[in-house]
Structure formats: structure tokens, C-alpha cells
PDB file of C-alpha atoms in Angstrom:
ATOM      1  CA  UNK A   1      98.100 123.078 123.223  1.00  0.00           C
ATOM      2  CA  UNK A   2      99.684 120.701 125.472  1.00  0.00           C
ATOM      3  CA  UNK A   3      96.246 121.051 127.724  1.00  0.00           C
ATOM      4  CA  UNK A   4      93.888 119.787 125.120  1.00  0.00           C
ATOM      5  CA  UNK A   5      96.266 116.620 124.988  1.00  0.00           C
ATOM      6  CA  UNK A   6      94.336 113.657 125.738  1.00  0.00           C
ATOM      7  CA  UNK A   7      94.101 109.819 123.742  1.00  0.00           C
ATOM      8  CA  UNK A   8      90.875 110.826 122.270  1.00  0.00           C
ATOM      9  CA  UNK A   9      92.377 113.368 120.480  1.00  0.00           C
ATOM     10  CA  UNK A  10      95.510 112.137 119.495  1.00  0.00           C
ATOM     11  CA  UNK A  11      93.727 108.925 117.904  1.00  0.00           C
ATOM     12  CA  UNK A  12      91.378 111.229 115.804  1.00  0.00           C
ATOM     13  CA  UNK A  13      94.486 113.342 114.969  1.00  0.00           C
ATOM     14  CA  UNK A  14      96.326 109.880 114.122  1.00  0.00           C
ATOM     15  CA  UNK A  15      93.392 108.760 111.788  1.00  0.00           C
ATOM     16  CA  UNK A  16      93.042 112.075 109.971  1.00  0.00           C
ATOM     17  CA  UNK A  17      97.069 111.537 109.078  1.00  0.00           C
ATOM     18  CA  UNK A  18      96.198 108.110 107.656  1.00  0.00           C
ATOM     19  CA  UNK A  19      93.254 109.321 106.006  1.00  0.00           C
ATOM     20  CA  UNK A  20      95.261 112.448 104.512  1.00  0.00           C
ATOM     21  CA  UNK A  21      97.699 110.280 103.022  1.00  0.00           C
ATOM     22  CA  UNK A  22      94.632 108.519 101.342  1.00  0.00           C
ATOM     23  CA  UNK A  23      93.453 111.614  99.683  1.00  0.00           C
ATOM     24  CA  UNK A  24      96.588 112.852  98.388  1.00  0.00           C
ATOM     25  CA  UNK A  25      97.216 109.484  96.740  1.00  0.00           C
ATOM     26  CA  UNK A  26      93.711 109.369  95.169  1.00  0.00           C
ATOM     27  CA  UNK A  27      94.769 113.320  93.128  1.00  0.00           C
ATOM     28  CA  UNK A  28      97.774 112.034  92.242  1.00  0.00           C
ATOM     29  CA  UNK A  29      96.465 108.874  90.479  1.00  0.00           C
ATOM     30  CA  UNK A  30      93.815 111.118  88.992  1.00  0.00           C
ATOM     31  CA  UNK A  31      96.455 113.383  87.398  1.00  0.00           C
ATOM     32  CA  UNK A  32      94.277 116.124  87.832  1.00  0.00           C
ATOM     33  CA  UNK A  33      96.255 118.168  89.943  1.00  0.00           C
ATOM     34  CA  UNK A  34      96.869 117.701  93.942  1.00  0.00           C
ATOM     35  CA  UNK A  35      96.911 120.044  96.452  1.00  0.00           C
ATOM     36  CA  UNK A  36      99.065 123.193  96.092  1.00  0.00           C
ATOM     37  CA  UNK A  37     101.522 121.729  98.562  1.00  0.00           C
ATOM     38  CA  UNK A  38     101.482 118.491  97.445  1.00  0.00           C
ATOM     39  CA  UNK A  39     101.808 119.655  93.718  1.00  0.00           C
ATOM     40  CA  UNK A  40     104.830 121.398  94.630  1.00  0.00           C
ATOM     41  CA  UNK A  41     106.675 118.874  96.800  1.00  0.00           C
ATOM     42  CA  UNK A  42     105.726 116.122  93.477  1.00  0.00           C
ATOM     43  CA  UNK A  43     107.213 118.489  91.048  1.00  0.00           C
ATOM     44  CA  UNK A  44     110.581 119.175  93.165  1.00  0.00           C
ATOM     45  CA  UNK A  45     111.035 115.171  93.638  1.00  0.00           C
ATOM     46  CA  UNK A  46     110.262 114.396  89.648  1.00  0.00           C
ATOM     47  CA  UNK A  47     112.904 117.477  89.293  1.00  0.00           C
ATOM     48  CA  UNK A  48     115.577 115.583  91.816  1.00  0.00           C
ATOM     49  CA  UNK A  49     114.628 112.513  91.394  1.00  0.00           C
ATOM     50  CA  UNK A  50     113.600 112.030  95.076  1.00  0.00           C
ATOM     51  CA  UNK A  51     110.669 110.150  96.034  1.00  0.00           C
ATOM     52  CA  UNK A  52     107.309 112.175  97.514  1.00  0.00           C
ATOM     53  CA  UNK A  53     107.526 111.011 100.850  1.00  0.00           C
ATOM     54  CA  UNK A  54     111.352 112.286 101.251  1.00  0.00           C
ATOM     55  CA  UNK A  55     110.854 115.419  99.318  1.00  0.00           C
ATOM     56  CA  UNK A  56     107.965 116.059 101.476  1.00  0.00           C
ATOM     57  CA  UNK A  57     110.392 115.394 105.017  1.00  0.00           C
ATOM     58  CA  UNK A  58     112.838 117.764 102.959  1.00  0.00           C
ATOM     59  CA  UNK A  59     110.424 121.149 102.664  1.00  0.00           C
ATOM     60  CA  UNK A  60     108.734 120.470 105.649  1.00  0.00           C
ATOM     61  CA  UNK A  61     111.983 120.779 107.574  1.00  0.00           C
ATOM     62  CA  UNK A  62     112.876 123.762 105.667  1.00  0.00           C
ATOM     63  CA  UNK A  63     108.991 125.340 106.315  1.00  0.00           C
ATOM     64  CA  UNK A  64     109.514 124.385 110.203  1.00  0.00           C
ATOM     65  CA  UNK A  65     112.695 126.317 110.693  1.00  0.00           C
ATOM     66  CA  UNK A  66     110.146 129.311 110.142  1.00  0.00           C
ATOM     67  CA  UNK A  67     107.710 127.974 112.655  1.00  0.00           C
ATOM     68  CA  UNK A  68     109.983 126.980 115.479  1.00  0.00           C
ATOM     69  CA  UNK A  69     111.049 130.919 114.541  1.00  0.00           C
ATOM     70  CA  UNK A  70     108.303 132.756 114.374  1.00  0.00           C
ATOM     71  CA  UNK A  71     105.295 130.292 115.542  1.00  0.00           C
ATOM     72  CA  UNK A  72     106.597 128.337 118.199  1.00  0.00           C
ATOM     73  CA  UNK A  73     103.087 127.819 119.819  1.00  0.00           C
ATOM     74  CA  UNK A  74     101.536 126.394 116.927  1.00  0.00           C
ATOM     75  CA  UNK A  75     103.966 123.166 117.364  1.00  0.00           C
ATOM     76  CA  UNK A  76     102.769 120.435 118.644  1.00  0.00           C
ATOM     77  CA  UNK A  77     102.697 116.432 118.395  1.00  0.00           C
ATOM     78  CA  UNK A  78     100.187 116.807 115.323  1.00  0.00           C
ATOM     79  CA  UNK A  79     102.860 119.201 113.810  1.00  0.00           C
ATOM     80  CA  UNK A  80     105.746 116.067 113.964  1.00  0.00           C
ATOM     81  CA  UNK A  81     103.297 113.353 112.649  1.00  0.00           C
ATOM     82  CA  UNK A  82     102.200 115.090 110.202  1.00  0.00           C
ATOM     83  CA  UNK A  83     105.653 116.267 108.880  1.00  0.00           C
ATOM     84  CA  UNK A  84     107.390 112.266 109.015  1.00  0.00           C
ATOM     85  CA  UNK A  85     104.136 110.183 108.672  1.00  0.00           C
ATOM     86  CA  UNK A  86     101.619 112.181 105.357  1.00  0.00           C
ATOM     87  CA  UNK A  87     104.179 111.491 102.386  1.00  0.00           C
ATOM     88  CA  UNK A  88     105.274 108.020 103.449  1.00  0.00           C
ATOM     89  CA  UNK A  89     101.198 106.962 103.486  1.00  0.00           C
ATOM     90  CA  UNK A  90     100.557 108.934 100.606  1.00  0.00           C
ATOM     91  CA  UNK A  91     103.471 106.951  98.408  1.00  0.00           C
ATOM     92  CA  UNK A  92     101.881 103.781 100.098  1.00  0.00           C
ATOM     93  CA  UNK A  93      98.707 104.080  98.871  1.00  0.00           C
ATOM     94  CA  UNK A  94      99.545 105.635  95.800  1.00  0.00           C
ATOM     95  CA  UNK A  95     101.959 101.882  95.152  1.00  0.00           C
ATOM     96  CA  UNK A  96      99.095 100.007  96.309  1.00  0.00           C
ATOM     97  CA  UNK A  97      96.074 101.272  94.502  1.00  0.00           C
ATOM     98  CA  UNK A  98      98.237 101.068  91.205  1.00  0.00           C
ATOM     99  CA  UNK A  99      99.090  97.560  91.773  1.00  0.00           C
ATOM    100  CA  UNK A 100      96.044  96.281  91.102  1.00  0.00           C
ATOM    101  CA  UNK A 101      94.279  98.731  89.418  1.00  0.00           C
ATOM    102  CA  UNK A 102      94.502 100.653  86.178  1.00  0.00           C
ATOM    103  CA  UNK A 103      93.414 104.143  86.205  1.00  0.00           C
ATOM    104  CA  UNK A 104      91.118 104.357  82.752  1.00  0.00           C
ATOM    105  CA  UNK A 105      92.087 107.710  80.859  1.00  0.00           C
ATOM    106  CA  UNK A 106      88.619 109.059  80.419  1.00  0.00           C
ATOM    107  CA  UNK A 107      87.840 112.274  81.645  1.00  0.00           C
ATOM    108  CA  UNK A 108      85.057 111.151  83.512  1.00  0.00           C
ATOM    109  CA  UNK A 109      86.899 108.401  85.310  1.00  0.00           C
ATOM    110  CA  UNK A 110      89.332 110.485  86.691  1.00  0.00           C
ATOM    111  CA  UNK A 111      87.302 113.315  87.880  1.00  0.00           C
ATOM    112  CA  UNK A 112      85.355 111.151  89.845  1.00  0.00           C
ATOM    113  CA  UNK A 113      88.388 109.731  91.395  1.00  0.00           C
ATOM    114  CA  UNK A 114      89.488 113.841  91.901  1.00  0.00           C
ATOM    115  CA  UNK A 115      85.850 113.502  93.434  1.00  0.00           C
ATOM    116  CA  UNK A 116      86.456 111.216  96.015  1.00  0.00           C
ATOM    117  CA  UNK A 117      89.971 112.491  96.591  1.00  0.00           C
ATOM    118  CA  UNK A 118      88.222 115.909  97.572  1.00  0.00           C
ATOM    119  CA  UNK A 119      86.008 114.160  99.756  1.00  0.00           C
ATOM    120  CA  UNK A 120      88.551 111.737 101.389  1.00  0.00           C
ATOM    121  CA  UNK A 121      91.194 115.089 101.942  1.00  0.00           C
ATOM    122  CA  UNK A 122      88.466 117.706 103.278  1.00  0.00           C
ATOM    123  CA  UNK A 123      87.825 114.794 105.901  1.00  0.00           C
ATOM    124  CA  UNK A 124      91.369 114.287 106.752  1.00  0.00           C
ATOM    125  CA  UNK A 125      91.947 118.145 107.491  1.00  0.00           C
ATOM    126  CA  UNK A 126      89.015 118.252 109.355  1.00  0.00           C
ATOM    127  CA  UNK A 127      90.135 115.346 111.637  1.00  0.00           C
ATOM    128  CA  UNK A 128      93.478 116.608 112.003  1.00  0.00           C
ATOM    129  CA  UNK A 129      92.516 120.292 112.318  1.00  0.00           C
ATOM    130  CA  UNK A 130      89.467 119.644 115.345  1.00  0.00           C
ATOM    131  CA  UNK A 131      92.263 117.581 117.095  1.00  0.00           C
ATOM    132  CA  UNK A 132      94.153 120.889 117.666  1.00  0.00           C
ATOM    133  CA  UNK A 133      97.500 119.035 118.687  1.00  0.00           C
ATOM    134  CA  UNK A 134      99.694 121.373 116.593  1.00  0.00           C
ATOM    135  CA  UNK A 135      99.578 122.562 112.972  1.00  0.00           C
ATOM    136  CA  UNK A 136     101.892 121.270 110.173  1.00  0.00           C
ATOM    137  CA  UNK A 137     104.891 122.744 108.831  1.00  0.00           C
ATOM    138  CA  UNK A 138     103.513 124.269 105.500  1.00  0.00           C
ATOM    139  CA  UNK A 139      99.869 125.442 107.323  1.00  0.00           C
ATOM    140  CA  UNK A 140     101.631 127.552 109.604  1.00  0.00           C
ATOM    141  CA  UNK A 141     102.988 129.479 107.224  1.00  0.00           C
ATOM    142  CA  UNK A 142      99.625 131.633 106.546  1.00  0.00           C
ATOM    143  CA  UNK A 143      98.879 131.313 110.242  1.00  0.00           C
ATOM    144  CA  UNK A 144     102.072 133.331 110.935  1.00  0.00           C
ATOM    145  CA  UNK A 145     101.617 135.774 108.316  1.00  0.00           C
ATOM    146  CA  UNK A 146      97.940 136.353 109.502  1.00  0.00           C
ATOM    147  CA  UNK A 147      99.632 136.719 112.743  1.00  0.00           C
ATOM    148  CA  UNK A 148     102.472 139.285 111.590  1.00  0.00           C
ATOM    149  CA  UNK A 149     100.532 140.820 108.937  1.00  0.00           C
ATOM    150  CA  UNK A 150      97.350 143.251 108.262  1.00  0.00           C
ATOM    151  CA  UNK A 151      96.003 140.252 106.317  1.00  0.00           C
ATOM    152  CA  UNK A 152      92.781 138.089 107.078  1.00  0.00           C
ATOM    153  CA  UNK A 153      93.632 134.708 107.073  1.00  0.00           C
ATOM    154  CA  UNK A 154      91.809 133.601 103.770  1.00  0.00           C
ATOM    155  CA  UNK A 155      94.274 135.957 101.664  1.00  0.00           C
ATOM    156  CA  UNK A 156      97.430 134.339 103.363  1.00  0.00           C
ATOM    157  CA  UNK A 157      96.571 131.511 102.668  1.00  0.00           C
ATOM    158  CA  UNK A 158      95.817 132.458  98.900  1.00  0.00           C
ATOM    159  CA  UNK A 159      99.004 133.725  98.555  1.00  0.00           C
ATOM    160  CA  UNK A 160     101.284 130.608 100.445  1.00  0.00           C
ATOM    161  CA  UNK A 161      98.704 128.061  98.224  1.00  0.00           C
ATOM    162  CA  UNK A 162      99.195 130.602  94.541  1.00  0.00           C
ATOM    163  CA  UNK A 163     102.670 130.518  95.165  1.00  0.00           C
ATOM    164  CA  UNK A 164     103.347 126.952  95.791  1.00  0.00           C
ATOM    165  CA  UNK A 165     101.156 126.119  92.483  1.00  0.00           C
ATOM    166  CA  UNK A 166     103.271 129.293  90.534  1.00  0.00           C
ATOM    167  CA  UNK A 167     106.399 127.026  91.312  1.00  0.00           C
ATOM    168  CA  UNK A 168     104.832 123.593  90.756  1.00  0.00           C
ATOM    169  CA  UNK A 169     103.875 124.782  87.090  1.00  0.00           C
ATOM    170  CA  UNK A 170     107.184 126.207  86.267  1.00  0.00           C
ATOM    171  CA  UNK A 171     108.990 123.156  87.369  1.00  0.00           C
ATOM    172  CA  UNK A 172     106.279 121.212  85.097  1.00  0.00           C
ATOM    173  CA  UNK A 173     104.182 119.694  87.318  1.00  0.00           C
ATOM    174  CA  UNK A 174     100.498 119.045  86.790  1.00  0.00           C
ATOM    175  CA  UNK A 175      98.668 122.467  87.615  1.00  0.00           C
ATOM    176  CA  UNK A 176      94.849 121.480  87.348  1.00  0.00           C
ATOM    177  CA  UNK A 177      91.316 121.536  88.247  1.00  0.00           C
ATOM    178  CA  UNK A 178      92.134 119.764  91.238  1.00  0.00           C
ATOM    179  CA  UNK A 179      94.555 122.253  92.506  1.00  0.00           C
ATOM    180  CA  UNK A 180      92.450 125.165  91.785  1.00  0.00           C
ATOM    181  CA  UNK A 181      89.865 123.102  93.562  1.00  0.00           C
ATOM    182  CA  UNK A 182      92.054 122.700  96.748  1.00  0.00           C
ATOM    183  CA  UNK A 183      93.128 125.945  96.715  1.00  0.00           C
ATOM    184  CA  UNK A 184      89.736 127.757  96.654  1.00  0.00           C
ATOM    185  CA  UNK A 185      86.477 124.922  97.252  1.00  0.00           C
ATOM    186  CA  UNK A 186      87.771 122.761 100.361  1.00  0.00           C
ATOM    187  CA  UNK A 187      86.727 125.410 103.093  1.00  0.00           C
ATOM    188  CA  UNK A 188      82.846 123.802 103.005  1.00  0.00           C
ATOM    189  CA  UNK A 189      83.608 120.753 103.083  1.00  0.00           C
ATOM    190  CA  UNK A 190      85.663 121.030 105.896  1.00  0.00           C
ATOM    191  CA  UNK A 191      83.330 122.950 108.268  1.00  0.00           C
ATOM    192  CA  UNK A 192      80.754 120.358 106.860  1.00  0.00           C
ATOM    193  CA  UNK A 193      83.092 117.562 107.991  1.00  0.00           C
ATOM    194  CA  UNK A 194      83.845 119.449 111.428  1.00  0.00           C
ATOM    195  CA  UNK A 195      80.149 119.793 112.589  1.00  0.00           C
ATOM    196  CA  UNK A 196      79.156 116.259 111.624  1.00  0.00           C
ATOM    197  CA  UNK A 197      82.082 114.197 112.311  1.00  0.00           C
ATOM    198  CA  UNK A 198      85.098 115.530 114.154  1.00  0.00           C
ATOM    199  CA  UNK A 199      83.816 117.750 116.714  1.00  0.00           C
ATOM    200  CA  UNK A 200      81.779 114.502 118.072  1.00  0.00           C
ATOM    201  CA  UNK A 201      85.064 112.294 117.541  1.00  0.00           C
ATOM    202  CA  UNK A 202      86.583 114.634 119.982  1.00  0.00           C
ATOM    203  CA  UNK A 203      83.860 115.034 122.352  1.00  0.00           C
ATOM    204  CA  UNK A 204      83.607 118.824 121.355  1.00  0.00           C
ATOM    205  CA  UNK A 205      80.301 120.300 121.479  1.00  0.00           C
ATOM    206  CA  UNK A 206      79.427 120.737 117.998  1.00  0.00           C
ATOM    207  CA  UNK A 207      79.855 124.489 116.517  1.00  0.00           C
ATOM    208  CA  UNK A 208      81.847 125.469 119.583  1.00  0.00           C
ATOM    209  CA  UNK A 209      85.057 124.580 118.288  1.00  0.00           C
ATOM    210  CA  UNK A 210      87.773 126.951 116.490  1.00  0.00           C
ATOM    211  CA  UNK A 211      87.644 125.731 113.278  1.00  0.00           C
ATOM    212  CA  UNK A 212      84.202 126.808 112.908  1.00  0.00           C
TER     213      UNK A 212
END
């Protein structure tokens, strides 16, 4: 991992971070439901009383104690700004966009928002994921069980995303069409984003990298 290090990389890794934080602020303002994840983490710091970006520090420290166990070469300097830097943007530009701005309660308003939080958050992943500087604390959890397990992928990460949104709902959170849209519609736009965008950010021919 430490090979593919260069500044190229690590800038398109940096921007996918900001960007991510973007994305995860524009579902939450929709109140449409965020990423299963995300969902989660919300529902735990409404529970507590803790704020997302610290709640989201506090599970990704418990998720990395399982990859520094059991997937030590998936770590990497994406894996550490991704775990300190997503919720601390996300809580930014959720405090900024409702400072000036009042989300109208229409349906349609906020699905287009949900619309452009899809968008904005299959980008993001794409960035971050093409960079391949090390995976996050909560994405290596289906990586290791694909690793461990007689599971493809896809179903791993069905079951880590099903059971984060399982615990979101019982702790009330929102549970919506933008989680179920996370959970099972982001895949295209992703390998959209990868072939047209971040494989040519990162000098990678495009099609040739792993995320494809």
C-alpha cells in the first residue's frame, strides 16, 4: 500500500474526504435517511448526546481494533484521515448549509437534495477508494469477512450495512429511502465515477484499476 504512495494520490484521497463529508451532510439535512454507517453513528450520538463527528471517532476506534486485528494490511494513511477528518466535515457542512438556508418540507425538495447527496457521496467513495491509501475503519469490516469467510464480497457487505441500519432503527433513527438507497444503488455510480473521474485523477489507466 505504502508503494502506491505518492502526492497525486494522497491529494485525490484528501479531496474525496472533503467531498464525503459534503455528501453525508446533504442526507442528513434531507432527513431521508443517510448511509447505513452514518445512520447508525447519528442515532448513537442523539442517544448519548454526543455530537456526529465524536461519535463517529468513537465507533471507528472500536471498528479499527478489528482491523489492526485481523486486517492489518488494509491500514493505511487513507484509513487515519478518514477515521479523524469525515464526521468533523460532515458536522461542518451540515452547521453551515443550515445557517443560511431552510430546508422546505416538501417531499420533492428533499429528495432532490437526497439526489444530489447520492451524487456528491458515490463521488467521494470513488475518490477515496481509486486512491488505494488504506480503507476506513467500518469498510474493512466486509473486506475481512470476505477475506475469512465463504462469502462474496457483495453479501458482506449486505450484512455489515443491514445490521448497522437494524440498530439505527431500533435506537430511532431515521431508516429511509436514502439508506436503502446507500445500501443497495451506490455500486453504479461509483464504477461510473471511477472510469470517468478518479482513475484519470490518479493517473491510472482507466478500467485497469481494482475497483473496477
Amino acid at each position: 500500500m505504502f508503494g502506491k504512495m505518492n502526492l497525486r494520490r494522497i491529494l485525490v484521497m484528501c479531496f474525496g474526504i472533503v467531498v464525503m463529508g459534503l455528501g453525508i451532510s446533504l442526507f442528513k439535512i434531507s432527513l431521508m435517511g443517510n448511509d447505513p454507517s452514518s445512520a447508525m453513528v447519528m442515532a448513537l450520538g442523539e442517544k448519548l448526546g454526543i455530537d456526529f463527528s465524536i461519535m463517529l471517532i468513537i465507533m471507528n476506534s472500536l471498528f479499527f481494533l478489528v482491523e489492526i486485528l485481523m486486517g492489518r494490511k488494509y491500514i493505511g494513511i487513507g484509513t487515519f484521515v478518514n477515521w479523524f477528518c469525515v464526521g468533523i466535515l460532515a458536522s461542518f457542512y451540515t452547521r453551515l448549509i443550515t445557517s443560511f438556508w431552510i430546508v422546505p418540507d416538501g417531499f420533492l425538495p428533499r429528495l432532490l437534495l437526497m439526489g444530489g447527496g447520492v451524487l456528491v457521496l458515490s463521488l467521494s467513495a470513488s475518490l477515496y477508494q481509486t486512491a488505494d491509501l488504506g480503507i476506513s475503519p467500518y469498510d474493512s469490516l466486509s473486506i475481512i469477512m470476505r477475506d475469512r469467510l465463504p462469502v462474496p464480497y457483495f453479501w458482506c457487505r449486505i450484512f455489515t450495512d443491514a445490521a448497522c441500519s437494524a440498530i439505527c432503527w431500533l435506537l430511532g433513527g431515521i431508516v429511509g429511502l436514502g439508506t436503502l438507497f446507500c445500501a443497495l444503488g451506490l455500486g453504479p455510480f461509483i464504477h461510473f465515477f471511477n472510469r470517468t473521474v478518479s482513475e484519470r485523477l490518479c493517473g491510472i489507466q482507466p478500467g485497469t484499476s481494482d475497483n473496477n
